[in-house]
PDB file of C-alpha atoms in Angstrom:
ATOM      1  CA  MET Y   1      53.754 130.685 154.694  1.00 50.00           C
ATOM      2  CA  SER Y   2      51.759 127.467 152.672  1.00 55.00           C
ATOM      3  CA  PHE Y   3      48.354 127.157 154.843  1.00 60.00           C
ATOM      4  CA  SER Y   4      48.752 123.104 153.790  1.00 61.00           C
ATOM      5  CA  ASN Y   5      51.977 121.756 153.532  1.00 67.00           C
ATOM      6  CA  THR Y   6      50.943 120.179 150.239  1.00 65.00           C
ATOM      7  CA  PHE Y   7      54.857 120.395 149.950  1.00 65.00           C
ATOM      8  CA  ASP Y   8      55.393 118.138 151.849  1.00 69.00           C
ATOM      9  CA  THR Y   9      54.133 114.654 150.939  1.00 66.00           C
ATOM     10  CA  THR Y  10      56.884 112.359 153.004  1.00 73.00           C
ATOM     11  CA  ASN Y  11      55.667 113.016 157.035  1.00 75.00           C
ATOM     12  CA  THR Y  12      52.050 113.227 158.759  1.00 72.00           C
ATOM     13  CA  GLY Y  13      49.957 115.945 156.920  1.00 73.00           C
ATOM     14  CA  SER Y  14      47.147 116.217 153.636  1.00 70.00           C
ATOM     15  CA  GLY Y  15      50.458 116.202 151.775  1.00 69.00           C
ATOM     16  CA  VAL Y  16      50.245 112.729 152.454  1.00 71.00           C
ATOM     17  CA  SER Y  17      46.664 111.504 150.940  1.00 72.00           C
ATOM     18  CA  ASN Y  18      47.388 114.315 147.313  1.00 71.00           C
ATOM     19  CA  ARG Y  19      47.400 112.072 144.544  1.00 72.00           C
ATOM     20  CA  GLU Y  20      50.239 111.447 142.035  1.00 68.00           C
ATOM     21  CA  ASP Y  21      49.887 112.882 138.000  1.00 65.00           C
ATOM     22  CA  LEU Y  22      52.146 110.161 135.818  1.00 63.00           C
ATOM     23  CA  THR Y  23      50.990 109.917 131.915  1.00 63.00           C
ATOM     24  CA  ASP Y  24      52.050 106.924 130.476  1.00 62.00           C
ATOM     25  CA  VAL Y  25      54.669 108.826 128.292  1.00 61.00           C
ATOM     26  CA  LEU Y  26      57.799 107.625 128.553  1.00 60.00           C
ATOM     27  CA  THR Y  27      60.557 109.830 125.952  1.00 61.00           C
ATOM     28  CA  ILE Y  28      63.683 108.260 125.075  1.00 63.00           C
ATOM     29  CA  LEU Y  29      66.746 110.955 124.614  1.00 62.00           C
ATOM     30  CA  ALA Y  30      69.205 109.683 122.014  1.00 69.00           C
ATOM     31  CA  PRO Y  31      69.313 109.867 119.318  1.00 78.00           C
ATOM     32  CA  GLU Y  32      69.138 106.110 117.252  1.00 81.00           C
ATOM     33  CA  GLU Y  33      68.900 106.608 113.602  1.00 88.00           C
ATOM     34  CA  THR Y  34      72.091 104.152 111.811  1.00 92.00           C
ATOM     35  CA  PRO Y  35      72.392 105.944 107.972  1.00 93.00           C
ATOM     36  CA  ILE Y  36      75.740 102.892 107.565  1.00 95.00           C
ATOM     37  CA  LEU Y  37      74.299 100.463 108.273  1.00 94.00           C
ATOM     38  CA  SER Y  38      70.344 101.220 106.843  1.00 92.00           C
ATOM     39  CA  SER Y  39      72.922 102.033 103.810  1.00 91.00           C
ATOM     40  CA  ALA Y  40      74.690  99.096 103.170  1.00 93.00           C
ATOM     41  CA  ASN Y  41      73.812  96.123 101.539  1.00 92.00           C
ATOM     42  CA  LYS Y  42      73.564  92.690 103.683  1.00 94.00           C
ATOM     43  CA  GLN Y  43      74.985  89.458 102.462  1.00 94.00           C
ATOM     44  CA  ARG Y  44      75.694  86.383 104.229  1.00 96.00           C
ATOM     45  CA  ALA Y  45      79.181  85.448 105.753  1.00 96.00           C
ATOM     46  CA  SER Y  46      80.439  82.108 106.088  1.00 96.00           C
ATOM     47  CA  ALA Y  47      83.348  82.269 108.497  1.00 96.00           C
ATOM     48  CA  THR Y  48      85.015  84.065 111.396  1.00 96.00           C
ATOM     49  CA  PHE Y  49      87.432  86.554 108.877  1.00 97.00           C
ATOM     50  CA  VAL Y  50      84.668  87.991 105.438  1.00 97.00           C
ATOM     51  CA  GLU Y  51      87.862  88.176 102.335  1.00 97.00           C
ATOM     52  CA  TRP Y  52      86.927  89.372  99.181  1.00 96.00           C
ATOM     53  CA  THR Y  53      89.468  89.969  96.070  1.00 95.00           C
ATOM     54  CA  VAL Y  54      89.926  93.872  94.596  1.00 94.00           C
ATOM     55  CA  ASP Y  55      91.933  93.719  90.712  1.00 93.00           C
ATOM     56  CA  SER Y  56      92.094  97.132  88.460  1.00 89.00           C
ATOM     57  CA  LEU Y  57      92.914  97.777  84.879  1.00 89.00           C
ATOM     58  CA  SER Y  58      96.106  99.326  83.675  1.00 90.00           C
ATOM     59  CA  ALA Y  59      96.872 102.269  82.530  1.00 90.00           C
ATOM     60  CA  PRO Y  60      94.899 103.083  78.340  1.00 92.00           C
ATOM     61  CA  ASN Y  61      98.713 102.549  75.553  1.00 92.00           C
ATOM     62  CA  THR Y  62      98.362 104.801  73.033  1.00 94.00           C
ATOM     63  CA  THR Y  63     100.767 103.094  71.427  1.00 93.00           C
ATOM     64  CA  GLY Y  64     100.527 102.243  67.786  1.00 94.00           C
ATOM     65  CA  ILE Y  65     101.175  98.808  66.182  1.00 93.00           C
ATOM     66  CA  SER Y  66     103.264  97.761  62.955  1.00 94.00           C
ATOM     67  CA  GLU Y  67     102.187  96.614  60.718  1.00 94.00           C
ATOM     68  CA  GLY Y  68     102.613  92.932  60.618  1.00 93.00           C
ATOM     69  CA  ALA Y  69     103.783  93.108  64.072  1.00 95.00           C
ATOM     70  CA  ASP Y  70     103.465  89.447  65.643  1.00 95.00           C
ATOM     71  CA  VAL Y  71     102.965  88.876  69.108  1.00 95.00           C
ATOM     72  CA  THR Y  72     106.007  88.641  71.364  1.00 93.00           C
ATOM     73  CA  ALA Y  73     105.461  89.706  75.037  1.00 93.00           C
ATOM     74  CA  PHE Y  74     102.479  88.398  77.152  1.00 94.00           C
ATOM     75  CA  THR Y  75     101.103  89.582  79.981  1.00 93.00           C
ATOM     76  CA  ASP Y  76      99.315  88.429  83.093  1.00 94.00           C
ATOM     77  CA  GLN Y  77      96.298  90.415  83.063  1.00 93.00           C
ATOM     78  CA  PHE Y  78      95.965  89.021  86.910  1.00 93.00           C
ATOM     79  CA  ALA Y  79      98.878  90.459  88.479  1.00 92.00           C
ATOM     80  CA  GLY Y  80      97.980  92.758  90.178  1.00 91.00           C
ATOM     81  CA  ARG Y  81      94.514  91.205  91.739  1.00 93.00           C
ATOM     82  CA  ALA Y  82      94.450  91.131  95.562  1.00 95.00           C
ATOM     83  CA  LYS Y  83      92.884  90.262  98.631  1.00 96.00           C
ATOM     84  CA  LEU Y  84      91.754  92.071 101.105  1.00 97.00           C
ATOM     85  CA  GLY Y  85      89.447  91.164 104.130  1.00 97.00           C
ATOM     86  CA  ASN Y  86      87.660  92.247 108.086  1.00 98.00           C
ATOM     87  CA  ARG Y  87      86.687  90.313 111.144  1.00 98.00           C
ATOM     88  CA  VAL Y  88      83.708  89.051 112.218  1.00 98.00           C
ATOM     89  CA  GLN Y  89      82.371  90.669 115.373  1.00 98.00           C
ATOM     90  CA  LYS Y  90      80.709  89.731 118.010  1.00 98.00           C
ATOM     91  CA  PHE Y  91      78.012  92.200 119.397  1.00 98.00           C
ATOM     92  CA  ARG Y  92      75.080  91.436 122.752  1.00 98.00           C
ATOM     93  CA  ARG Y  93      73.197  93.928 125.029  1.00 97.00           C
ATOM     94  CA  ASP Y  94      71.347  91.778 127.265  1.00 97.00           C
ATOM     95  CA  TYR Y  95      68.122  92.724 129.836  1.00 96.00           C
ATOM     96  CA  MET Y  96      66.457  91.392 132.560  1.00 96.00           C
ATOM     97  CA  VAL Y  97      63.516  92.998 133.934  1.00 94.00           C
ATOM     98  CA  SER Y  98      62.780  91.705 137.680  1.00 94.00           C
ATOM     99  CA  ASP Y  99      59.383  89.226 139.163  1.00 92.00           C
ATOM    100  CA  LEU Y 100      58.545  91.775 141.578  1.00 92.00           C
ATOM    101  CA  GLN Y 101      58.479  94.696 138.535  1.00 91.00           C
ATOM    102  CA  GLU Y 102      56.832  92.380 135.811  1.00 89.00           C
ATOM    103  CA  ALA Y 103      54.205  91.598 137.900  1.00 90.00           C
ATOM    104  CA  VAL Y 104      53.189  95.271 138.404  1.00 90.00           C
ATOM    105  CA  ASP Y 105      51.873  97.401 136.723  1.00 86.00           C
ATOM    106  CA  SER Y 106      54.389 100.651 135.596  1.00 82.00           C
ATOM    107  CA  VAL Y 107      54.425 103.494 133.816  1.00 78.00           C
ATOM    108  CA  GLY Y 108      55.425 102.627 129.967  1.00 74.00           C
ATOM    109  CA  PRO Y 109      55.302  99.552 130.890  1.00 81.00           C
ATOM    110  CA  ALA Y 110      58.610  98.208 132.191  1.00 86.00           C
ATOM    111  CA  LYS Y 111      57.982  94.337 131.115  1.00 90.00           C
ATOM    112  CA  ILE Y 112      59.614  91.969 129.698  1.00 92.00           C
ATOM    113  CA  ALA Y 113      59.485  92.271 125.518  1.00 91.00           C
ATOM    114  CA  GLN Y 114      60.323  96.002 126.071  1.00 91.00           C
ATOM    115  CA  ALA Y 115      63.432  95.731 127.720  1.00 93.00           C
ATOM    116  CA  GLU Y 116      63.725  93.698 124.971  1.00 94.00           C
ATOM    117  CA  ALA Y 117      62.897  95.681 122.624  1.00 92.00           C
ATOM    118  CA  LYS Y 118      65.233  98.064 124.243  1.00 93.00           C
ATOM    119  CA  ALA Y 119      68.463  96.134 123.995  1.00 95.00           C
ATOM    120  CA  ILE Y 120      67.787  95.112 119.982  1.00 95.00           C
ATOM    121  CA  ARG Y 121      67.749  99.185 119.243  1.00 94.00           C
ATOM    122  CA  GLU Y 122      70.952  99.741 121.917  1.00 95.00           C
ATOM    123  CA  LEU Y 123      72.553  96.980 119.971  1.00 96.00           C
ATOM    124  CA  LYS Y 124      71.588  98.987 116.803  1.00 95.00           C
ATOM    125  CA  ARG Y 125      73.765 101.706 118.308  1.00 96.00           C
ATOM    126  CA  ASP Y 126      76.913  99.380 118.881  1.00 97.00           C
ATOM    127  CA  ILE Y 127      77.237  98.443 115.489  1.00 97.00           C
ATOM    128  CA  GLU Y 128      76.548 101.724 113.900  1.00 97.00           C
ATOM    129  CA  ALA Y 129      79.364 103.399 115.985  1.00 97.00           C
ATOM    130  CA  THR Y 130      81.093 100.670 115.529  1.00 97.00           C
ATOM    131  CA  ILE Y 131      81.353 100.427 111.757  1.00 97.00           C
ATOM    132  CA  ALA Y 132      81.226 103.923 111.527  1.00 96.00           C
ATOM    133  CA  SER Y 133      85.270 104.426 113.817  1.00 96.00           C
ATOM    134  CA  ALA Y 134      88.552 103.803 112.749  1.00 95.00           C
ATOM    135  CA  ASN Y 135      88.534 101.154 114.791  1.00 96.00           C
ATOM    136  CA  THR Y 136      92.211  98.620 113.609  1.00 97.00           C
ATOM    137  CA  GLN Y 137      91.378  94.976 113.081  1.00 97.00           C
ATOM    138  CA  ALA Y 138      91.764  92.346 115.479  1.00 96.00           C
ATOM    139  CA  THR Y 139      92.044  88.602 115.544  1.00 96.00           C
ATOM    140  CA  GLU Y 140      90.821  86.131 118.369  1.00 94.00           C
ATOM    141  CA  ASN Y 141      93.655  85.317 120.879  1.00 92.00           C
ATOM    142  CA  GLY Y 142      92.695  83.106 123.535  1.00 87.00           C
ATOM    143  CA  ALA Y 143      93.371  85.305 126.034  1.00 90.00           C
ATOM    144  CA  GLY Y 144      91.235  88.343 126.892  1.00 89.00           C
ATOM    145  CA  VAL Y 145      91.228  90.025 122.310  1.00 94.00           C
ATOM    146  CA  ALA Y 146      87.994  89.429 120.907  1.00 95.00           C
ATOM    147  CA  ASN Y 147      87.754  89.738 117.688  1.00 97.00           C
ATOM    148  CA  ALA Y 148      87.509  93.523 116.093  1.00 98.00           C
ATOM    149  CA  LEU Y 149      85.666  95.002 112.992  1.00 98.00           C
ATOM    150  CA  ALA Y 150      87.808  97.569 111.597  1.00 97.00           C
ATOM    151  CA  GLY Y 151      86.310 100.030 110.780  1.00 97.00           C
ATOM    152  CA  LEU Y 152      85.481 103.027 108.072  1.00 97.00           C
ATOM    153  CA  GLY Y 153      87.687 105.024 109.236  1.00 96.00           C
ATOM    154  CA  ASP Y 154      90.510 102.565 109.277  1.00 97.00           C
ATOM    155  CA  TRP Y 155      89.811 101.151 105.051  1.00 97.00           C
ATOM    156  CA  ILE Y 156      89.745 105.138 104.242  1.00 97.00           C
ATOM    157  CA  GLN Y 157      92.451 107.000 104.364  1.00 95.00           C
ATOM    158  CA  ALA Y 158      96.001 107.156 102.938  1.00 92.00           C
ATOM    159  CA  GLY Y 159      97.996 103.832 104.058  1.00 93.00           C
ATOM    160  CA  ALA Y 160      97.687 100.429 104.283  1.00 94.00           C
ATOM    161  CA  GLY Y 161      95.878 100.892 107.867  1.00 94.00           C
ATOM    162  CA  SER Y 162      94.968  97.787 110.205  1.00 93.00           C
ATOM    163  CA  ALA Y 163      93.517  95.509 106.760  1.00 92.00           C
ATOM    164  CA  GLY Y 164      97.113  95.901 104.716  1.00 94.00           C
ATOM    165  CA  VAL Y 165      95.138  97.243 101.732  1.00 95.00           C
ATOM    166  CA  PRO Y 166      97.811  96.944  98.920  1.00 95.00           C
ATOM    167  CA  ALA Y 167      98.356 101.116  97.796  1.00 94.00           C
ATOM    168  CA  ALA Y 168      96.998 100.387  94.223  1.00 93.00           C
ATOM    169  CA  PHE Y 169      94.265  99.484  97.015  1.00 94.00           C
ATOM    170  CA  GLN Y 170      94.038 102.822  99.406  1.00 95.00           C
ATOM    171  CA  THR Y 171      91.797 105.954  99.355  1.00 96.00           C
ATOM    172  CA  PRO Y 172      93.992 108.715  97.914  1.00 96.00           C
ATOM    173  CA  SER Y 173      95.027 110.564  99.697  1.00 96.00           C
ATOM    174  CA  GLY Y 174      92.997 113.240  98.053  1.00 96.00           C
ATOM    175  CA  SER Y 175      89.824 112.214  99.292  1.00 96.00           C
ATOM    176  CA  VAL Y 176      90.916 112.046 102.653  1.00 96.00           C
ATOM    177  CA  LEU Y 177      90.615 116.135 103.617  1.00 95.00           C
ATOM    178  CA  ASP Y 178      91.228 117.118 106.298  1.00 94.00           C
ATOM    179  CA  PRO Y 179      89.629 120.999 106.082  1.00 92.00           C
ATOM    180  CA  GLY Y 180      90.409 123.080 110.032  1.00 91.00           C
ATOM    181  CA  ALA Y 181      87.536 124.853 112.210  1.00 91.00           C
ATOM    182  CA  THR Y 182      85.480 125.401 108.162  1.00 93.00           C
ATOM    183  CA  ILE Y 183      85.232 124.377 105.045  1.00 93.00           C
ATOM    184  CA  ASN Y 184      84.323 125.751 101.736  1.00 92.00           C
ATOM    185  CA  GLU Y 185      82.456 124.374  98.380  1.00 92.00           C
ATOM    186  CA  SER Y 186      85.646 124.209  96.664  1.00 93.00           C
ATOM    187  CA  GLU Y 187      87.548 121.681  99.250  1.00 95.00           C
ATOM    188  CA  PHE Y 188      83.880 119.996  98.899  1.00 95.00           C
ATOM    189  CA  ASN Y 189      84.168 119.516  95.179  1.00 94.00           C
ATOM    190  CA  GLN Y 190      87.528 118.322  94.739  1.00 95.00           C
ATOM    191  CA  VAL Y 191      87.060 114.957  97.370  1.00 95.00           C
ATOM    192  CA  ILE Y 192      83.969 114.024  94.947  1.00 95.00           C
ATOM    193  CA  THR Y 193      86.891 114.370  91.981  1.00 95.00           C
ATOM    194  CA  SER Y 194      89.224 112.562  93.818  1.00 95.00           C
ATOM    195  CA  ILE Y 195      87.250 109.651  94.457  1.00 95.00           C
ATOM    196  CA  PHE Y 196      85.347 110.179  90.115  1.00 94.00           C
ATOM    197  CA  GLY Y 197      89.239 109.248  89.334  1.00 93.00           C
ATOM    198  CA  VAL Y 198      89.219 106.599  90.729  1.00 92.00           C
ATOM    199  CA  THR Y 199      86.200 104.800  89.791  1.00 90.00           C
ATOM    200  CA  GLY Y 200      85.662 106.739  86.348  1.00 88.00           C
ATOM    201  CA  THR Y 201      82.276 107.184  86.730  1.00 84.00           C
ATOM    202  CA  THR Y 202      79.806 109.636  88.520  1.00 78.00           C
ATOM    203  CA  SER Y 203      77.405 107.079  90.260  1.00 75.00           C
ATOM    204  CA  ASN Y 204      74.946 108.789  93.038  1.00 82.00           C
ATOM    205  CA  LEU Y 205      77.522 109.259  96.136  1.00 92.00           C
ATOM    206  CA  MET Y 206      76.437 109.715 100.217  1.00 94.00           C
ATOM    207  CA  LEU Y 207      78.086 112.311 102.467  1.00 95.00           C
ATOM    208  CA  VAL Y 208      77.235 110.806 106.353  1.00 96.00           C
ATOM    209  CA  ALA Y 209      78.582 113.953 107.886  1.00 95.00           C
ATOM    210  CA  ASP Y 210      78.163 114.572 111.772  1.00 95.00           C
ATOM    211  CA  THR Y 211      76.124 118.139 112.960  1.00 93.00           C
ATOM    212  CA  THR Y 212      79.155 120.932 112.054  1.00 94.00           C
ATOM    213  CA  LEU Y 213      79.491 119.512 108.342  1.00 94.00           C
ATOM    214  CA  ARG Y 214      76.289 119.786 108.120  1.00 93.00           C
ATOM    215  CA  ASN Y 215      75.506 122.610 108.360  1.00 91.00           C
ATOM    216  CA  GLN Y 216      78.175 124.120 106.907  1.00 92.00           C
ATOM    217  CA  ILE Y 217      77.393 122.066 103.704  1.00 91.00           C
ATOM    218  CA  SER Y 218      74.114 123.822 104.198  1.00 86.00           C
ATOM    219  CA  ASP Y 219      76.091 127.035 104.521  1.00 82.00           C
ATOM    220  CA  PHE Y 220      77.107 126.611 100.582  1.00 81.00           C
ATOM    221  CA  ALA Y 221      73.312 127.311  99.775  1.00 60.00           C
ATOM    222  CA  ARG Y 222      73.638 130.360 101.491  1.00 54.00           C
ATOM    223  CA  THR Y 223      77.211 131.904 100.805  1.00 48.00           C
ATOM    224  CA  SER Y 224      79.196 132.249  97.185  1.00 50.00           C
ATOM    225  CA  GLY Y 225      82.417 131.595  98.044  1.00 49.00           C
ATOM    226  CA  SER Y 226      83.346 135.310  96.506  1.00 49.00           C
ATOM    227  CA  ALA Y 227      85.286 138.134  97.495  1.00 51.00           C
ATOM    228  CA  ASN Y 228      82.452 139.975  94.859  1.00 50.00           C
ATOM    229  CA  ASP Y 229      79.383 138.671  96.501  1.00 48.00           C
ATOM    230  CA  THR Y 230      79.260 136.743  99.442  1.00 51.00           C
ATOM    231  CA  ILE Y 231      75.208 135.514  99.676  1.00 50.00           C
ATOM    232  CA  ARG Y 232      73.380 133.664  96.776  1.00 53.00           C
ATOM    233  CA  SER Y 233      70.696 134.720  95.328  1.00 55.00           C
ATOM    234  CA  VAL Y 234      68.405 132.870  96.124  1.00 56.00           C
ATOM    235  CA  ASN Y 235      64.398 132.552  93.859  1.00 59.00           C
ATOM    236  CA  TYR Y 236      61.284 133.187  96.343  1.00 57.00           C
ATOM    237  CA  ASP Y 237      58.187 131.420  95.155  1.00 59.00           C
ATOM    238  CA  GLY Y 238      55.322 134.035  96.497  1.00 57.00           C
ATOM    239  CA  ASN Y 239      53.128 131.204  96.651  1.00 59.00           C
ATOM    240  CA  SER Y 240      55.046 129.234  98.928  1.00 55.00           C
ATOM    241  CA  GLY Y 241      55.269 130.121 102.261  1.00 56.00           C
ATOM    242  CA  SER Y 242      59.023 128.789 103.162  1.00 55.00           C
ATOM    243  CA  ILE Y 243      62.464 129.231 101.164  1.00 51.00           C
ATOM    244  CA  LYS Y 244      64.328 125.831 101.572  1.00 54.00           C
ATOM    245  CA  LEU Y 245      68.281 126.807 102.499  1.00 50.00           C
ATOM    246  CA  SER Y 246      69.729 123.285 103.139  1.00 59.00           C
ATOM    247  CA  VAL Y 247      71.338 121.098 101.829  1.00 65.00           C
ATOM    248  CA  ASP Y 248      70.852 117.396 100.922  1.00 85.00           C
ATOM    249  CA  LEU Y 249      71.477 116.432  97.224  1.00 86.00           C
ATOM    250  CA  TYR Y 250      73.937 117.937  96.064  1.00 89.00           C
ATOM    251  CA  GLU Y 251      75.229 118.000  92.428  1.00 88.00           C
ATOM    252  CA  SER Y 252      79.363 118.206  91.247  1.00 88.00           C
ATOM    253  CA  ASP Y 253      80.769 117.780  88.222  1.00 89.00           C
ATOM    254  CA  HIS Y 254      81.647 114.257  89.122  1.00 90.00           C
ATOM    255  CA  GLY Y 255      78.692 112.744  90.700  1.00 85.00           C
ATOM    256  CA  VAL Y 256      75.452 113.026  92.892  1.00 89.00           C
ATOM    257  CA  VAL Y 257      76.502 113.331  96.956  1.00 92.00           C
ATOM    258  CA  SER Y 258      73.066 111.907  98.854  1.00 92.00           C
ATOM    259  CA  ILE Y 259      73.482 114.675 102.337  1.00 93.00           C
ATOM    260  CA  VAL Y 260      71.943 112.212 105.065  1.00 93.00           C
ATOM    261  CA  ASN Y 261      72.985 113.431 109.056  1.00 94.00           C
ATOM    262  CA  GLY Y 262      75.357 111.685 110.802  1.00 94.00           C
ATOM    263  CA  ASN Y 263      73.854 110.248 114.631  1.00 94.00           C
ATOM    264  CA  PRO Y 264      76.784 112.480 116.664  1.00 93.00           C
ATOM    265  CA  ASP Y 265      75.765 109.615 119.651  1.00 94.00           C
ATOM    266  CA  CYS Y 266      77.767 107.167 117.177  1.00 95.00           C
ATOM    267  CA  MET Y 267      79.869 109.380 114.616  1.00 94.00           C
ATOM    268  CA  PRO Y 268      83.579 108.717 115.835  1.00 91.00           C
ATOM    269  CA  VAL Y 269      84.839 112.403 117.599  1.00 86.00           C
ATOM    270  CA  ALA Y 270      88.809 112.814 116.189  1.00 78.00           C
ATOM    271  CA  GLY Y 271      89.609 115.507 118.277  1.00 81.00           C
ATOM    272  CA  GLY Y 272      89.589 118.326 116.512  1.00 84.00           C
ATOM    273  CA  THR Y 273      86.397 121.013 115.334  1.00 89.00           C
ATOM    274  CA  ALA Y 274      83.003 118.891 117.830  1.00 90.00           C
ATOM    275  CA  GLY Y 275      81.457 117.551 114.963  1.00 92.00           C
ATOM    276  CA  MET Y 276      83.244 117.802 111.956  1.00 94.00           C
ATOM    277  CA  MET Y 277      83.447 114.571 110.573  1.00 94.00           C
ATOM    278  CA  GLY Y 278      82.163 112.976 107.270  1.00 96.00           C
ATOM    279  CA  TYR Y 279      82.119 109.600 105.880  1.00 97.00           C
ATOM    280  CA  LEU Y 280      81.904 110.216 101.220  1.00 96.00           C
ATOM    281  CA  VAL Y 281      81.178 106.968 100.271  1.00 95.00           C
ATOM    282  CA  ASN Y 282      79.567 104.940  97.604  1.00 93.00           C
ATOM    283  CA  PRO Y 283      76.940 101.961  98.921  1.00 91.00           C
ATOM    284  CA  GLU Y 284      77.882  99.706  95.654  1.00 92.00           C
ATOM    285  CA  TYR Y 285      81.959  99.566  97.404  1.00 94.00           C
ATOM    286  CA  TYR Y 286      80.612  98.582 101.044  1.00 96.00           C
ATOM    287  CA  GLY Y 287      78.236  95.663 102.512  1.00 96.00           C
ATOM    288  CA  ILE Y 288      77.204  94.187 105.468  1.00 97.00           C
ATOM    289  CA  HIS Y 289      78.227  90.648 105.929  1.00 97.00           C
ATOM    290  CA  GLU Y 290      76.120  89.133 108.826  1.00 97.00           C
ATOM    291  CA  LEU Y 291      77.574  84.951 110.157  1.00 97.00           C
ATOM    292  CA  ILE Y 292      75.040  85.261 112.636  1.00 97.00           C
ATOM    293  CA  PRO Y 293      71.530  87.259 111.902  1.00 95.00           C
ATOM    294  CA  MET Y 294      70.213  89.912 114.852  1.00 95.00           C
ATOM    295  CA  GLY Y 295      68.251  87.723 117.660  1.00 94.00           C
ATOM    296  CA  SER Y 296      66.870  87.587 121.111  1.00 95.00           C
ATOM    297  CA  THR Y 297      67.770  83.788 123.032  1.00 96.00           C
ATOM    298  CA  ARG Y 298      65.921  84.251 127.179  1.00 95.00           C
ATOM    299  CA  LEU Y 299      67.920  82.496 129.151  1.00 96.00           C
ATOM    300  CA  PRO Y 300      66.236  80.067 132.373  1.00 95.00           C
ATOM    301  CA  ASN Y 301      64.858  82.175 135.900  1.00 94.00           C
ATOM    302  CA  LEU Y 302      66.313  81.088 137.978  1.00 93.00           C
ATOM    303  CA  GLY Y 303      63.572  82.168 140.747  1.00 92.00           C
ATOM    304  CA  GLY Y 304      64.876  86.886 140.798  1.00 93.00           C
ATOM    305  CA  GLY Y 305      63.306  87.361 137.080  1.00 94.00           C
ATOM    306  CA  GLU Y 306      62.996  86.728 133.306  1.00 94.00           C
ATOM    307  CA  ARG Y 307      65.924  87.679 131.583  1.00 95.00           C
ATOM    308  CA  GLY Y 308      68.085  87.429 128.514  1.00 96.00           C
ATOM    309  CA  PHE Y 309      70.244  88.992 125.553  1.00 96.00           C
ATOM    310  CA  VAL Y 310      70.296  90.784 121.832  1.00 96.00           C
ATOM    311  CA  ASP Y 311      73.580  89.831 120.416  1.00 97.00           C
ATOM    312  CA  CYS Y 312      74.626  89.180 116.908  1.00 96.00           C
ATOM    313  CA  ALA Y 313      77.879  88.450 114.856  1.00 97.00           C
ATOM    314  CA  LEU Y 314      78.814  91.102 111.726  1.00 97.00           C
ATOM    315  CA  THR Y 315      81.955  92.875 109.586  1.00 98.00           C
ATOM    316  CA  LEU Y 316      82.262  95.345 107.258  1.00 98.00           C
ATOM    317  CA  GLY Y 317      83.174  94.372 104.261  1.00 97.00           C
ATOM    318  CA  VAL Y 318      84.596  98.223 101.737  1.00 97.00           C
ATOM    319  CA  TYR Y 319      85.252  96.175  98.309  1.00 96.00           C
ATOM    320  CA  HIS Y 320      87.419  99.201  97.066  1.00 95.00           C
ATOM    321  CA  PRO Y 321      88.649 101.478  99.637  1.00 96.00           C
ATOM    322  CA  GLY Y 322      89.466 104.125  96.928  1.00 94.00           C
ATOM    323  CA  ALA Y 323      85.436 104.401  95.520  1.00 94.00           C
ATOM    324  CA  HIS Y 324      84.948 106.699  98.917  1.00 96.00           C
ATOM    325  CA  GLY Y 325      86.014 109.926 100.818  1.00 96.00           C
ATOM    326  CA  LYS Y 326      86.022 111.108 104.409  1.00 96.00           C
ATOM    327  CA  ILE Y 327      86.245 114.407 105.948  1.00 96.00           C
ATOM    328  CA  ILE Y 328      88.079 114.502 109.022  1.00 93.00           C
ATOM    329  CA  ASP Y 329      89.340 118.012 111.485  1.00 89.00           C
ATOM    330  CA  PRO Y 330      91.833 115.635 113.574  1.00 85.00           C
ATOM    331  CA  SER Y 331      93.678 118.897 115.244  1.00 75.00           C
TER     332      SER Y 331
END
C-alpha cells in the first residue's frame, strides 16, 4: 500500500499540492503534405465555370500525290476541336477562441492566431482530398446543391465522366490499371507506355502513390520478377553505411517517373486493397484555377470571443485527360 497518496490529486491529502508537469510541446499527429495541390500550376479564374479547348492531330497519311494533281478537296483543321470545363468549388474552415481562453496562459499556445493557422492547414487538406477524389461535377441550383468540381478520379477514366469528355480526349483504357492487390513492373510500364501513346513525349511524369502502392513500387528495386532470379542484385559501396532500396525516380523506356507519397488522409479509398491507389499525372497537363485566393476573414466579437473563417474558391483544370493515368483496385 502506498504510504502517501501522490496518485490522488482530487481528494484531500498530499497529492493535491503536487505540481503539474505539462510541457510547451504541442504535437499534431496528422499527415499534412499536399503533393497534388503543390505540384499544380496556379492560374487565375474569372468565372464560376472554367473552360479550356482541346484539339488533336489527324492520323499520319503515307499516300503519295500524283504529279500535276490539283487540290480539289479541303479539310477543316478545327473540326475535331472540343471544349472542356470544370466548376469552381468553394472551401471554408471556421475558427474561434473564447475571451477567457485568449486571456489565460496555455500550452501550445491556444490563441486566435494559432486557431487561424490550424484552420488554414485543414483547408489545404480539404482541397487536396477533393482534387484527388472521384467526385463528380455539380452545379449550384439554389436549393441546397452547391458548385462542386470534378476530381482527378472522374477525369482520369476510360469514359466521359461528369465533364462529358469527348471520346477523342478520354483517358485510354490502357492508362487505367486495376492490378488487384499486387502490381508488377510490367503492368506499371504498360501504363507509362499507354500515356506515351497519347502525348508522344517522354516528359517527366509524377506518380502520387498511396501507402501500399508506394511499397510495391519500391519492391521493383528488390525483386526482378523472373522465375529464375527472384532477388534483384544490388551494388554496394563499401564506403557507404547504408543501402537504398526505395524507388524515388523510375526511368522507363517512355518517360521518367517521380514517385511521391500521397497524403494517406487525402487519397481516395477505392474499396479494394487498402492503400492501392495512385495517380500517374503529367504536371504540364493539369492546374489549379483560383477564383478567390486563400485568405482569412475576422468576424465581429459579439462578446464570447474572437472568431473568423478561412476560405477560397478554385477548380481543377485537367487540360488533356489522356495525358494522365490511374492505378486503382476497386474490387
